[in-house]
Amino acid sequence: MSIHPFDAVKDYEVRLAAKLVKDSYPASANVHFCQIDRFDPPKEDMKKYIIAEREGLPLPRISRVLYCYYYTNTTEFNKALVNVTAGHVITKVQQPKGVVGPFLPDDVIEMEEYIMKHPIVLQEIEKLKLPKGYQVRNDPWIYATDDPNEKRNLIQFYMYVLAGNGHSESNHYSLPLKFSPVFEQFTKKFVRMDYLPGGFDHTTVPTQPWQQVPCAEYHPDLNGESERPGIKPLLIQQPDGPSFTVRGNKISWQGWEFRVSPTAREGFACYDGWFKGRQVFYRISLSEMTVPYGDPRAPYHRKQAFDLGDVGFGMGGNKLALGCDCLGHIKYFDGMGIHGNGEPYIIPNTVCMHEQDDGLLYKHVNYRNDNAVVARRRIFIVQTIATVANYEYIINLKFANDGLIDIEARATGILSTMPIDQDVKVPWGTIVAPNCMAAYHQHILSFRIDPAVDGHKNSVVYDDAVKLPKHPVDNPYGIGFVTDRHFVEKAGHIEQAPFKNRTYKILNENVINPIAKTPVGYKVQMPARQMLLADRDSFNARRAKFATEQIWVTKYRDGELYAAGEFTQQSQKDTGLAVWANGVDNVRNDDIVVWATMGFTHIPRVEDFPVMPVEIHNIQLVPANFWDKNPALDLPQATNAFNKSVLVQSEEEKSCCKSRI
Amino acid sequence: MSIHPFDAVKDYEVRLAAKLVKDSYPASANVHFCQIDRFDPPKEDMKKYIIAEREGLPLPRISRVLYCYYYTNTTEFNKALVNVTAGHVITKVQQPKGVVGPFLPDDVIEMEEYIMKHPIVLQEIEKLKLPKGYQVRNDPWIYATDDPNEKRNLIQFYMYVLAGNGHSESNHYSLPLKFSPVFEQFTKKFVRMDYLPGGFDHTTVPTQPWQQVPCAEYHPDLNGESERPGIKPLLIQQPDGPSFTVRGNKISWQGWEFRVSPTAREGFACYDGWFKGRQVFYRISLSEMTVPYGDPRAPYHRKQAFDLGDVGFGMGGNKLALGCDCLGHIKYFDGMGIHGNGEPYIIPNTVCMHEQDDGLLYKHVNYRNDNAVVARRRIFIVQTIATVANYEYIINLKFANDGLIDIEARATGILSTMPIDQDVKVPWGTIVAPNCMAAYHQHILSFRIDPAVDGHKNSVVYDDAVKLPKHPVDNPYGIGFVTDRHFVEKAGHIEQAPFKNRTYKILNENVINPIAKTPVGYKVQMPARQMLLADRDSFNARRAKFATEQIWVTKYRDGELYAAGEFTQQSQKDTGLAVWANGVDNVRNDDIVVWATMGFTHIPRVEDFPVMPVEIHNIQLVPANFWDKNPALDLPQATNAFNKSVLVQSEEEKSCCKSRI
């Protein structure tokens, strides 16, 4: 089968691109890659391609292009675009000083190991006078930004005691230390030793012998828990196989058709979505996530991760396992990582796909005779899970059998912790274990929705539900309410207004619903949330303008994929929505992109430690006057002949051997 | 097994109570019941009972008391409390004129049939000159309130054409008619013929011959759909049986223990909840729901249902069926209805209970070596489904294996529709079928949470996440934020503040978390929502003050169970929270009740017709510094040996017979 323009990057493409880039430099330039992936094909070409594909016409030829991020001469950061179909480098641009690429996992691990042998670090560790069986472990952290003049590529290392008598899975996050070295990447130069406060304010003290406290362990080998009894298998059996088919990267399921492509930066992108023969979207993906912390003390004020731009969500993609990360009949796609030399490697099973039953979809009972109609909601889930050092993020794109799409994020993993002295409390954190504090922080995710509601010319409106004024004839009892529609004309954001029931819709004004007599559309449904708490003039806000508003609309342009801009590590400002949401571009009845911000302020609970039960957040895309009736009327009625459920008896019924049904 | 004070009412108890009440009147009084159910036992007695029960001590004797609502002499409405343990009537109170009891389903159906033979109605039907094969059907509607002097018990009948050539399941809601008679209950007197507007304003015209339009049918026999192909069975198999046990009405599952009692008014109540040996709640139930419509024209201004108080959610409880309403191993409880003579009847299987897998509960991967810990979220669901004429409501109480409780409502069924002339649009409704409009409306549900967080003395706080002011030393970069805590001291409400991340917590100030060093508690987590849109001085608002704010706190008092008060039908005002949230009662460190309002403004979509895909809303109760660590660390790790999932191949892999794993 020939390659599709939306197929994920292939290993031979990565090799070719890396070779072409390397060959374009002298060997002495020492080309060192940090990310290589497919560059999205031009949309104008793909519009023609999609039409030809659906109509069975000859397909236009579309070149496969890869982007390569790499360093030359140790510290010069470059970006190249490479046409791997034609076999040539399209452009090569050395980025301005201070622009830093995403971390390559190999490089971070190398630094993590390197600093543990560095004499200055060893000297601090020595001062801890650790008891036997205890070691030190570090977590490299993105350095973030507090200085407009900083041009070096820096890493901050947070240091922890590793208990557990050498058990690799001991929870070092429970035992944070009070020194934190900073090194320069690549040159490996020691920059500075930061000392961390233990009290209420920013006061620090030189490293003292470590005061032994119990470690809050999560691993079953170490956590001291006896296994909770009584949980019995609950098996998802699909005797006739799954209801979906996979051809190349194209999924077909219950009227839905779309393509899934794992990517280095986003985890995966979903392309070219149709439901029951009508076009719904061009591309949906997570676009960026920023995680700023609220502890104002140095160096914590620099804790602001951009989990896509700084590392790559796909680069932290988990190797998902049957029966662990999802149940039932599972199809996996692999991701692709690279080494510094440009050699690719497979990240197996980084995206999983499966079906779930999701309760009732609709029901009605005619009370006159008890006749019931009932159909069940089935969903198809595309899932990826990324580990970003301590945290895990589960991203689910769920397609429902009534045309709804649910974008779900589940946050789990381990809190990023700070040392705290005994008997101290701070107003910006929760004590989650002895001498261990988890600072308040926010997770602000931008989902990029490139809609194609019955075609590419779409508009965005918001509808408010507002009272009708009381009026002796028109509203004598003061109970009337109506909706008030506002069109978004120019690229920008829409303010939240939950008390007006503000509802965002993507419409196609060129297609009128024959029943409702209004434009066809999809709702973007999400609860109102607190956005970025940092001051508007702070680095946190300047670097993540996307995180300050809950929904944005921009005019579509090729290459505008990432909400905070292309290069986020140690960025000084947002070069994404801050630029594109310019108040100038027309976004009405045009090719547009909608950016939905999902935010949650995380005030840690003790229950979130040592490993967090998921916190779940959702954004839904819901057909709204898109169809001329419920599009799920063609579902079969739910019956036990099909679903084979089983009646349970109470203990009394069991003991007297009688059945009540 | 002896009866438990929290057991649902028994048929012999209903019979005895009815007999005792009837015997206390002369036969000529013609006692006619409309609701009989168990009256909650006094909490002070139950506190002692619960302790004795848990400690294995002799149990205090607690009488079973039933309440009876009934009419005497056709129109006098009465309430009696009957001690069925001792066998005597405790109190009998004739209610003031104008106080109306809940509808008895038998009575409504009698009226529904009665009016179809009434000459005035027949005369209007005649004018329709219906084509052959068409009939007329009516939906009796609660009359609601627009006149302080109205003392009669009235019913408004909305009239529809029944197409479908005599098929009982034809969707009459698609074909609303323009006349609507009002009758008096019991006396069956004709009161008035209302005519319904068809244009933009309140203008009405005399009944005309019916203009034939297509009917939007939902029933598979009638909807003209070919069944969607490709859906394959997805079976929930529990080869070792369920993980829960049922003893009487007590459920034990994964550390949770509680009792489930079907009730006539609420559907069910959950009592005496403990997780892993610690007390969490005394009682949780849906308390009231009001559904006001936004079409200001007469008689629609009176469309304001109280689905619990006006009829009884349990009285509309569906007979749930294996493999239809829930999947897996299912335990059912029966509900209990009555006839007007006080004779009880079983509503079989009105509450169902089962387990579900619910994705990942927690995961962490040590990126250094790819070692993963992963446990799955399992939930136990208590479900009831009530049909309220056109609408269906699914209420799920979901208990999770980490101590969380999720209260979920799914709204489905059929929209309440109004006639609309061709080529007319109105700003308060959506055209959902030819000549058929669904008015905007709201669903506002009050969930009553009677907490017992480590005991009965609890407090409520709200915590806001607020910026720290910028400060050269304490917050030099303007990124700091803290929480700001407010205690609720007096019975009242708390305003919503999503942009402050306002978080509501139920605390026990007498128990300090040993790790966090703060009071133990549970969060009440819910998104900010638009509350009642009607004017504050409208009947809608005066009757449903609970619906004007999202969270309320009151001091516990026996018998205060229903948010809008005990008698809602044709009520003039809210006699529930409007009275109890009095700004006077102490609610700090006291026995308190929290009332969480779930609201959704429903702007109908065409896709909501002829039967609605579920709209889903949730409120969560989340342990927050209740435990000293994640209480789910004792769960077994997820493995495929346990979960038995299956790998799916793509079409290409199948055709070339190769496996990739």
XYZ file of C-alpha atoms in Angstrom, chain A residues 359-365 371-377 632 635-639 643, chain B residues 218-220 318 320-326 383 385 394 412 611:
37
model
C -24.227 3.587 29.119
C -27.477 4.651 27.544
C -27.530 6.817 24.451
C -31.261 7.371 24.430
C -34.351 5.954 26.034
C -38.037 6.633 25.973
C -40.861 4.766 27.612
C -43.206 0.187 25.656
C -39.571 1.271 25.686
C -37.079 2.237 23.026
C -33.504 2.132 24.222
C -30.152 2.284 22.470
C -26.726 2.178 24.036
C -23.954 4.663 23.601
C -28.461 7.601 15.947
C -28.906 2.020 16.011
C -30.221 -1.398 16.948
C -32.321 -1.548 20.119
C -30.503 -2.834 23.205
C -31.448 -6.418 24.046
C -25.641 -7.966 25.529
C -38.411 7.423 16.711
C -39.721 3.883 16.981
C -37.812 1.374 14.812
C -38.762 2.379 34.823
C -35.177 -1.843 34.112
C -34.198 -4.786 31.975
C -31.102 -6.978 31.829
C -28.844 -6.093 28.938
C -30.816 -2.954 28.079
C -30.333 -0.407 30.813
C -27.035 -1.695 32.165
C -28.991 3.681 38.732
C -34.453 5.867 35.321
C -31.211 8.656 34.346
C -33.023 11.784 27.418
C -35.615 11.199 20.839
